Every structure is written in structure tokens, then in C-alpha cells.
mmCIF file of C-alpha atoms in Angstrom:
data_model
loop_
_atom_site.group_PDB
_atom_site.id
_atom_site.type_symbol
_atom_site.label_atom_id
_atom_site.label_comp_id
_atom_site.label_asym_id
_atom_site.label_seq_id
_atom_site.Cartn_x
_atom_site.Cartn_y
_atom_site.Cartn_z
ATOM 1 C CA MET A 1 93.732 115.159 77.815
ATOM 2 C CA HIS A 2 90.352 115.319 79.630
ATOM 3 C CA ASP A 3 87.082 115.570 78.023
ATOM 4 C CA GLY A 4 85.921 118.953 78.198
ATOM 5 C CA ARG A 5 84.237 118.638 81.710
ATOM 6 C CA GLN A 6 85.844 121.269 83.985
ATOM 7 C CA PRO A 7 87.788 119.625 86.892
ATOM 8 C CA ILE A 8 86.691 120.715 90.320
ATOM 9 C CA PHE A 9 88.994 119.528 93.229
ATOM 10 C CA LEU A 10 87.526 119.458 96.704
ATOM 11 C CA ILE A 11 90.351 120.101 99.208
ATOM 12 C CA GLY A 12 90.118 119.284 102.722
ATOM 13 C CA ALA A 13 91.777 117.310 105.603
ATOM 14 C CA GLY A 14 90.577 113.784 106.196
ATOM 15 C CA ARG A 15 87.359 113.738 108.288
ATOM 16 C CA SER A 16 86.505 117.397 107.270
ATOM 17 C CA GLY A 17 83.205 116.601 105.638
ATOM 18 C CA THR A 18 84.567 116.392 101.952
ATOM 19 C CA LYS A 19 82.599 113.076 101.309
ATOM 20 C CA PHE A 20 79.412 114.710 102.470
ATOM 21 C CA LEU A 21 79.777 117.636 100.250
ATOM 22 C CA ARG A 22 81.011 115.633 97.169
ATOM 23 C CA THR A 23 77.822 113.665 97.477
ATOM 24 C CA CYS A 24 75.642 116.903 97.653
ATOM 25 C CA LEU A 25 77.212 118.230 94.552
ATOM 26 C CA SER A 26 76.856 114.804 92.743
ATOM 27 C CA GLU A 27 73.073 115.283 92.927
ATOM 28 C CA SER A 28 73.279 117.856 90.193
ATOM 29 C CA SER A 29 72.860 116.641 86.657
ATOM 30 C CA GLU A 30 75.788 118.870 85.888
ATOM 31 C CA PHE A 31 78.308 116.860 87.990
ATOM 32 C CA ASP A 32 80.102 113.567 87.461
ATOM 33 C CA SER A 33 82.268 112.577 90.491
ATOM 34 C CA ILE A 34 84.846 110.124 91.375
ATOM 35 C CA PRO A 35 83.364 108.140 94.323
ATOM 36 C CA TYR A 36 86.453 107.156 96.139
ATOM 37 C CA ASP A 37 89.811 108.846 97.032
ATOM 38 C CA VAL A 38 92.127 107.815 94.138
ATOM 39 C CA ASN A 39 95.650 108.450 95.516
ATOM 40 C CA TYR A 40 97.028 105.731 93.375
ATOM 41 C CA VAL A 41 96.379 108.067 90.321
ATOM 42 C CA TRP A 42 98.121 110.928 91.799
ATOM 43 C CA ARG A 43 101.159 108.684 92.752
ATOM 44 C CA TYR A 44 101.711 107.493 89.159
ATOM 45 C CA ARG A 45 105.348 107.132 88.609
ATOM 46 C CA ASN A 46 106.019 108.482 92.099
ATOM 47 C CA GLU A 47 105.047 105.525 94.050
ATOM 48 C CA ALA A 48 108.499 105.153 95.927
ATOM 49 C CA PHE A 49 107.814 108.471 97.716
ATOM 50 C CA SER A 50 107.066 107.904 101.370
ATOM 51 C CA HIS A 51 104.961 111.126 101.480
ATOM 52 C CA ASP A 52 102.162 112.802 99.497
ATOM 53 C CA GLU A 53 103.843 116.253 99.443
ATOM 54 C CA PHE A 54 104.453 116.245 95.752
ATOM 55 C CA SER A 55 105.779 119.218 93.743
ATOM 56 C CA VAL A 56 105.698 120.300 90.181
ATOM 57 C CA ASN A 57 109.262 118.819 90.080
ATOM 58 C CA GLU A 58 107.539 115.255 90.113
ATOM 59 C CA ILE A 59 105.610 116.159 86.724
ATOM 60 C CA ASN A 60 106.925 114.954 83.367
ATOM 61 C CA ASP A 61 105.100 114.390 80.103
ATOM 62 C CA GLU A 62 104.118 110.881 80.854
ATOM 63 C CA VAL A 63 102.912 111.699 84.407
ATOM 64 C CA ARG A 64 100.817 114.550 82.816
ATOM 65 C CA LYS A 65 99.273 112.602 80.193
ATOM 66 C CA TYR A 66 98.472 109.660 82.507
ATOM 67 C CA ILE A 67 96.663 111.622 85.202
ATOM 68 C CA ARG A 68 94.883 113.962 82.794
ATOM 69 C CA THR A 69 93.608 110.866 80.995
ATOM 70 C CA ILE A 70 92.939 108.605 83.682
ATOM 71 C CA LEU A 71 91.394 110.921 86.150
ATOM 72 C CA PRO A 72 88.374 112.072 84.369
ATOM 73 C CA SER A 73 87.486 108.432 83.268
ATOM 74 C CA LEU A 74 87.112 107.345 86.863
ATOM 75 C CA THR A 75 83.743 109.092 87.573
ATOM 76 C CA SER A 76 80.960 106.621 88.554
ATOM 77 C CA THR A 77 78.632 108.374 85.893
ATOM 78 C CA HIS A 78 79.062 109.908 82.704
ATOM 79 C CA LYS A 79 76.092 112.199 82.455
ATOM 80 C CA ALA A 80 75.401 113.722 79.047
ATOM 81 C CA THR A 81 74.508 116.994 80.853
ATOM 82 C CA ALA A 82 77.771 117.013 83.055
ATOM 83 C CA ASN A 83 79.947 120.189 82.671
ATOM 84 C CA PHE A 84 82.092 119.292 85.745
ATOM 85 C CA PHE A 85 83.956 116.351 87.275
ATOM 86 C CA LEU A 86 84.733 116.325 91.156
ATOM 87 C CA GLU A 87 87.664 114.648 92.815
ATOM 88 C CA LYS A 88 88.394 114.976 96.522
ATOM 89 C CA SER A 89 91.289 112.643 97.549
ATOM 90 C CA VAL A 90 92.412 113.949 101.044
ATOM 91 C CA PRO A 91 96.292 113.639 100.404
ATOM 92 C CA ASN A 92 95.570 116.529 97.858
ATOM 93 C CA THR A 93 95.824 118.926 100.578
ATOM 94 C CA LEU A 94 99.546 118.302 100.539
ATOM 95 C CA ARG A 95 100.064 118.838 96.764
ATOM 96 C CA VAL A 96 97.856 121.548 95.506
ATOM 97 C CA GLU A 97 100.529 123.139 93.513
ATOM 98 C CA PHE A 98 101.198 119.770 91.721
ATOM 99 C CA ILE A 99 97.470 119.393 90.934
ATOM 100 C CA ASN A 100 97.319 123.045 89.711
ATOM 101 C CA GLU A 101 100.163 122.538 87.259
ATOM 102 C CA LEU A 102 98.467 119.550 85.864
ATOM 103 C CA PHE A 103 94.931 121.040 85.819
ATOM 104 C CA PRO A 104 95.354 124.854 85.242
ATOM 105 C CA GLU A 105 91.778 125.083 84.330
ATOM 106 C CA ALA A 106 90.749 123.703 87.529
ATOM 107 C CA LYS A 107 88.685 125.442 90.392
ATOM 108 C CA PHE A 108 89.303 124.452 93.990
ATOM 109 C CA ILE A 109 86.834 124.260 96.963
ATOM 110 C CA HIS A 110 88.739 124.394 100.264
ATOM 111 C CA LEU A 111 86.637 122.888 103.049
ATOM 112 C CA ILE A 112 87.849 123.740 106.566
ATOM 113 C CA ARG A 113 86.706 122.192 109.797
ATOM 114 C CA ASP A 114 87.456 122.765 113.576
ATOM 115 C CA GLY A 115 90.646 120.695 113.891
ATOM 116 C CA ARG A 116 89.724 119.381 117.289
ATOM 117 C CA ALA A 117 86.715 117.648 115.989
ATOM 118 C CA VAL A 118 88.733 116.410 112.847
ATOM 119 C CA ILE A 119 91.518 114.909 115.207
ATOM 120 C CA GLU A 120 89.005 113.336 117.486
ATOM 121 C CA SER A 121 87.627 111.542 114.423
ATOM 122 C CA SER A 122 90.921 110.841 112.829
ATOM 123 C CA VAL A 123 92.233 108.965 115.920
ATOM 124 C CA ARG A 124 89.283 106.530 115.490
ATOM 125 C CA GLN A 125 90.130 106.034 111.823
ATOM 126 C CA TRP A 126 93.778 105.337 112.631
ATOM 127 C CA LYS A 127 92.603 102.551 115.215
ATOM 128 C CA GLU A 128 90.090 100.976 113.036
ATOM 129 C CA PRO A 129 91.019 98.639 110.119
ATOM 130 C CA VAL A 130 89.635 99.505 106.532
ATOM 131 C CA GLY A 131 86.748 97.042 106.004
ATOM 132 C CA LYS A 132 87.293 94.540 103.188
ATOM 133 C CA ALA A 133 83.991 95.545 101.438
ATOM 134 C CA TYR A 134 85.346 98.990 101.027
ATOM 135 C CA LEU A 135 88.339 97.855 99.436
ATOM 136 C CA PHE A 136 86.704 95.436 97.093
ATOM 137 C CA LYS A 137 84.323 98.247 95.978
ATOM 138 C CA LYS A 138 87.314 100.605 95.398
ATOM 139 C CA LEU A 139 89.099 97.854 93.331
ATOM 140 C CA LYS A 140 86.665 98.339 90.337
ATOM 141 C CA TYR A 141 87.956 101.967 89.991
ATOM 142 C CA PHE A 142 91.638 101.003 90.063
ATOM 143 C CA PRO A 143 93.353 101.691 86.813
ATOM 144 C CA TRP A 144 95.618 98.630 86.504
ATOM 145 C CA ARG A 145 98.115 100.373 84.377
ATOM 146 C CA ASN A 146 99.298 101.731 87.773
ATOM 147 C CA TYR A 147 100.480 98.299 88.937
ATOM 148 C CA ARG A 148 103.362 99.904 90.641
ATOM 149 C CA TYR A 149 100.942 101.485 93.230
ATOM 150 C CA ALA A 150 99.436 98.139 93.853
ATOM 151 C CA PHE A 151 102.727 96.730 94.756
ATOM 152 C CA TRP A 152 103.633 99.703 96.762
ATOM 153 C CA PHE A 153 100.331 99.466 98.660
ATOM 154 C CA ILE A 154 100.645 95.736 99.233
ATOM 155 C CA GLY A 155 104.263 96.100 100.214
ATOM 156 C CA ASN A 156 103.418 98.686 102.919
ATOM 157 C CA ILE A 157 100.758 96.418 104.295
ATOM 158 C CA LEU A 158 103.211 93.516 104.418
ATOM 159 C CA LYS A 159 105.873 95.622 106.002
ATOM 160 C CA SER A 160 103.367 96.872 108.550
ATOM 161 C CA LYS A 161 102.541 93.394 109.642
ATOM 162 C CA MET A 162 106.142 92.071 109.584
ATOM 163 C CA THR A 163 107.716 94.840 111.617
ATOM 164 C CA ASN A 164 104.593 95.739 113.748
ATOM 165 C CA GLU A 165 104.762 99.366 112.498
ATOM 166 C CA PRO A 166 101.373 101.192 112.696
ATOM 167 C CA ALA A 167 99.227 100.938 109.603
ATOM 168 C CA MET A 168 99.079 104.482 107.830
ATOM 169 C CA TRP A 169 95.782 106.381 107.350
ATOM 170 C CA GLY A 170 95.077 109.675 105.564
ATOM 171 C CA PRO A 171 97.611 112.236 104.076
ATOM 172 C CA ARG A 172 101.264 111.411 104.305
ATOM 173 C CA TYR A 173 103.210 114.582 105.393
ATOM 174 C CA LYS A 174 106.936 114.346 105.177
ATOM 175 C CA GLY A 175 108.393 112.385 108.365
ATOM 176 C CA ILE A 176 104.819 110.966 109.213
ATOM 177 C CA ARG A 177 106.337 107.280 108.991
ATOM 178 C CA ASP A 178 108.945 108.303 111.929
ATOM 179 C CA ASP A 179 106.361 110.151 113.840
ATOM 180 C CA ALA A 180 104.029 107.011 113.657
ATOM 181 C CA LEU A 181 106.883 105.041 115.354
ATOM 182 C CA ALA A 182 107.951 107.762 117.848
ATOM 183 C CA LEU A 183 104.625 109.467 118.726
ATOM 184 C CA THR A 184 101.175 108.603 119.897
ATOM 185 C CA VAL A 185 98.225 108.248 117.307
ATOM 186 C CA GLU A 186 96.841 111.463 118.923
ATOM 187 C CA GLU A 187 100.104 113.387 118.261
ATOM 188 C CA VAL A 188 100.347 112.069 114.733
ATOM 189 C CA CYS A 189 96.677 113.034 114.075
ATOM 190 C CA ALA A 190 97.197 116.543 115.405
ATOM 191 C CA LYS A 191 100.241 117.057 113.293
ATOM 192 C CA GLN A 192 98.545 115.474 110.315
ATOM 193 C CA TRP A 193 95.710 117.774 110.370
ATOM 194 C CA ALA A 194 97.938 120.918 111.062
ATOM 195 C CA ALA A 195 100.133 119.895 108.008
ATOM 196 C CA SER A 196 97.120 119.359 105.722
ATOM 197 C CA VAL A 197 95.514 122.633 106.539
ATOM 198 C CA ASP A 198 98.766 124.759 106.451
ATOM 199 C CA ARG A 199 100.181 123.503 103.274
ATOM 200 C CA ALA A 200 96.762 123.665 101.616
ATOM 201 C CA TYR A 201 96.397 127.276 102.645
ATOM 202 C CA ALA A 202 99.816 128.206 101.551
ATOM 203 C CA SER A 203 99.378 126.650 98.122
ATOM 204 C CA LEU A 204 95.854 127.815 97.550
ATOM 205 C CA GLY A 205 96.912 131.436 98.280
ATOM 206 C CA LYS A 206 99.269 131.260 95.264
ATOM 207 C CA ILE A 207 96.260 130.595 92.822
ATOM 208 C CA GLU A 208 94.029 133.173 91.268
ATOM 209 C CA PRO A 209 91.210 134.002 93.827
ATOM 210 C CA ASP A 210 88.488 133.499 91.142
ATOM 211 C CA ARG A 211 89.322 129.778 91.113
ATOM 212 C CA VAL A 212 89.406 129.204 94.794
ATOM 213 C CA TYR A 213 86.393 129.138 97.222
ATOM 214 C CA THR A 214 86.981 128.571 100.891
ATOM 215 C CA VAL A 215 84.269 127.583 103.200
ATOM 216 C CA ARG A 216 84.062 126.465 106.849
ATOM 217 C CA PHE A 217 82.331 123.178 107.486
ATOM 218 C CA GLU A 218 80.498 124.752 110.450
ATOM 219 C CA ASP A 219 79.147 127.588 108.218
ATOM 220 C CA LEU A 220 78.049 125.080 105.572
ATOM 221 C CA MET A 221 76.231 123.056 107.861
ATOM 222 C CA ASN A 222 74.313 125.838 109.524
ATOM 223 C CA ASP A 223 73.343 127.930 106.529
ATOM 224 C CA SER A 224 72.220 126.324 103.403
ATOM 225 C CA THR A 225 72.707 129.563 101.414
ATOM 226 C CA LYS A 226 76.451 128.704 101.522
ATOM 227 C CA ILE A 227 75.569 125.759 99.076
ATOM 228 C CA ILE A 228 74.051 128.256 96.745
ATOM 229 C CA ASP A 229 77.160 130.511 96.808
ATOM 230 C CA LEU A 230 79.316 127.489 96.280
ATOM 231 C CA CYS A 231 77.203 126.572 93.082
ATOM 232 C CA ARG A 232 77.437 130.160 91.897
ATOM 233 C CA PHE A 233 81.410 130.001 92.211
ATOM 234 C CA ILE A 234 81.522 126.932 90.264
ATOM 235 C CA GLY A 235 79.040 127.801 87.736
ATOM 236 C CA VAL A 236 76.408 125.333 88.236
ATOM 237 C CA ASN A 237 73.007 126.352 86.917
ATOM 238 C CA GLU A 238 70.758 123.468 88.214
ATOM 239 C CA LYS A 239 71.119 123.835 92.051
ATOM 240 C CA MET A 240 67.956 122.705 93.395
ATOM 241 C CA ASP A 241 68.860 118.898 93.502
ATOM 242 C CA ILE A 242 71.966 119.710 95.432
ATOM 243 C CA LEU A 243 70.084 121.997 97.824
ATOM 244 C CA HIS A 244 67.260 119.330 98.270
ATOM 245 C CA TYR A 245 69.728 116.708 99.125
ATOM 246 C CA PHE A 246 71.601 118.830 101.413
ATOM 247 C CA GLU A 247 68.445 119.866 103.342
ATOM 248 C CA GLU A 248 67.311 116.286 103.581
ATOM 249 C CA ASN A 249 70.628 114.796 104.713
ATOM 250 C CA VAL A 250 72.482 117.410 106.816
ATOM 251 C CA VAL A 251 73.291 116.334 110.219
ATOM 252 C CA ARG A 252 74.079 118.990 112.930
ATOM 253 C CA GLY A 253 75.756 118.967 116.144
ATOM 254 C CA ASN A 254 78.406 116.312 115.747
ATOM 255 C CA ASP A 255 81.174 118.655 115.957
ATOM 256 C CA GLN A 256 79.892 119.565 119.705
ATOM 257 C CA LYS A 257 79.717 115.766 120.525
ATOM 258 C CA SER A 258 83.421 115.324 119.289
ATOM 259 C CA LEU A 259 84.426 118.303 121.350
ATOM 260 C CA GLN A 260 83.019 116.879 124.354
ATOM 261 C CA ASN A 261 84.660 113.452 123.695
ATOM 262 C CA LEU A 262 88.264 114.779 123.611
ATOM 263 C CA SER A 263 90.248 112.515 125.707
ATOM 264 C CA PRO A 264 93.112 114.052 127.964
ATOM 265 C CA GLN A 265 95.618 112.572 125.381
ATOM 266 C CA ILE A 266 93.940 114.308 122.313
ATOM 267 C CA LYS A 267 93.809 117.647 124.243
ATOM 268 C CA THR A 268 97.600 117.289 124.910
ATOM 269 C CA ALA A 269 98.359 116.598 121.395
ATOM 270 C CA ILE A 270 96.180 119.277 120.105
ATOM 271 C CA ASP A 271 98.186 121.918 122.485
ATOM 272 C CA LYS A 272 101.540 120.636 121.342
ATOM 273 C CA TYR A 273 101.060 120.201 117.564
ATOM 274 C CA ALA A 274 97.817 121.785 116.325
ATOM 275 C CA LEU A 275 97.235 125.008 118.544
ATOM 276 C CA PRO A 276 98.823 127.563 116.069
ATOM 277 C CA THR A 277 96.851 126.536 113.236
ATOM 278 C CA LEU A 278 93.538 126.405 115.302
ATOM 279 C CA GLN A 279 94.524 129.824 116.506
ATOM 280 C CA LYS A 280 95.274 131.113 112.956
ATOM 281 C CA LEU A 281 91.854 129.925 111.906
ATOM 282 C CA GLY A 282 90.051 131.513 114.890
ATOM 283 C CA TYR A 283 88.807 128.163 116.435
ATOM 284 C CA VAL A 284 90.365 128.893 119.699
#
């Protein structure tokens, strides 16, 4: 079981700003955070699944014990003053109920960003290979008891190279492998964002409201008081280091650049697969 630090899970589609928010919160002496996405922990004993949409049915005593033990141990720091540990693997958007069953004491931050900007950024991620330096840094956090995931991960890379299948990036919704073969990258990214947001919204809506804080990336970037509100929700007492880091490092205007850079292919994919979710969120 974990060591008493309350788990905080930052839920957000890939390229939604979760990394920046994690870094901001980690400035507090009350926070330990896991510095990389750790999908291999969440997939323990479920490596054979072709997707990340786990349900509570995938949990048994072994899975529960492993994840609750390993996850808190992967924080990059172990501050004596830490009351919280923070984790933000982006595939978690697809398995909130699975996580809530494992950590019923957790609080959830749901970070939402304009899907048009997210999809534009995600397309670039799909087309750019992961850097070796990043992978080697991530290896030091890998719990080798989960060797099955290493075999699964390497097997997927080899299969991709041998069959010319596209390499996967980000959350794997059900059917994404077939979509990656049949659709354009732009269309897959549009479906991926919509699936991540829709499933997270539906699942978080089933959790007690006092354990869920939803914030838009755009509001967060333009109003530093949102950080204070978020700290209040979590229960953080020492907020000034977080606020200082935010004010020193926030970059505004990127989303406008992304929206200006939307290619015709991205616009078509958005209209085809992401428009209902964008409308539901009020972005269009």
C-alpha cells in the first residue's frame, strides 16, 4: 500500500499542458511527482490489451497490490514535507474508473484544452520519432518486475518495423490500431483527442465532485488565480513557489499559433471526428 501521501492524478489528453502543470505543482515542498508517463505500471498483468481502456474488471489482488506499491515509489523526489504524490500518464484519460477503484482516496485534476490546438500538436508527435535520450532517461524509472511490458513494448516496435505499420503515440482507444492503418494521421489524432476527452468526462462525472477539479488550459494560462484555486482544491498550504514558477515560465499565445497553422487535412479531420466534442466544450 502507498505511504500516506495522497495521490493526485492529473487527467488530460496528450499535448493538453499536463507536463507544464505537473512541473508547476512539483515546485511545492508538499509535492512529489513522477517525472514521466508510466503506462507500464498501469498495464501490469494487462499487457496483452491492444488499448488503454481498462475497466475495474481488469483489477485483481495482485494488480491492486503491485500498482499501489510501485506507483508512489517512482517519484523523482521523496521530500520529508510531501503530503501528495502526482502522476499524469496521458492514457489515464481512458481508464479513470480503473484508477479510482485502485485509489479511492485520490483527487483528480481534469485539464482541458482546445482540441484544435491539441490535434495540431499531436499530428507532429505522431510524425516525430521518440528521442533516444528521452527513452534512456525514462528507463531508470522502469520497474523491471514488469518485464512483460518491456516485451510487449519491444514487440510492438519490431512489429511496426516489419509490417510498416505506423508507430503508435499517446492514448490507445479501442480500435486505434485499425484506424492507424485505414485513416490519415490527422484523422487518428482527431479521434484520439475526442475519445480521451469524452471518456474522461463521463468517468469523472461519476466521482464525488469534491474529488474532481476541472480547469481549462486557456483559463489557467491567462489567470494565475486559477493556480491558487487549484491548490486550495488539493489542500496545498505552501502555494508561493508554485505561483512563482508559473509566473516565471508561463508562455501565452501558443494556441493562437496552432490554430493559424491548421492544415486543410487537420481541419477536415476535426470536422469529421472531433466537432461534437468541441461543440460540447464550447470551443466552436
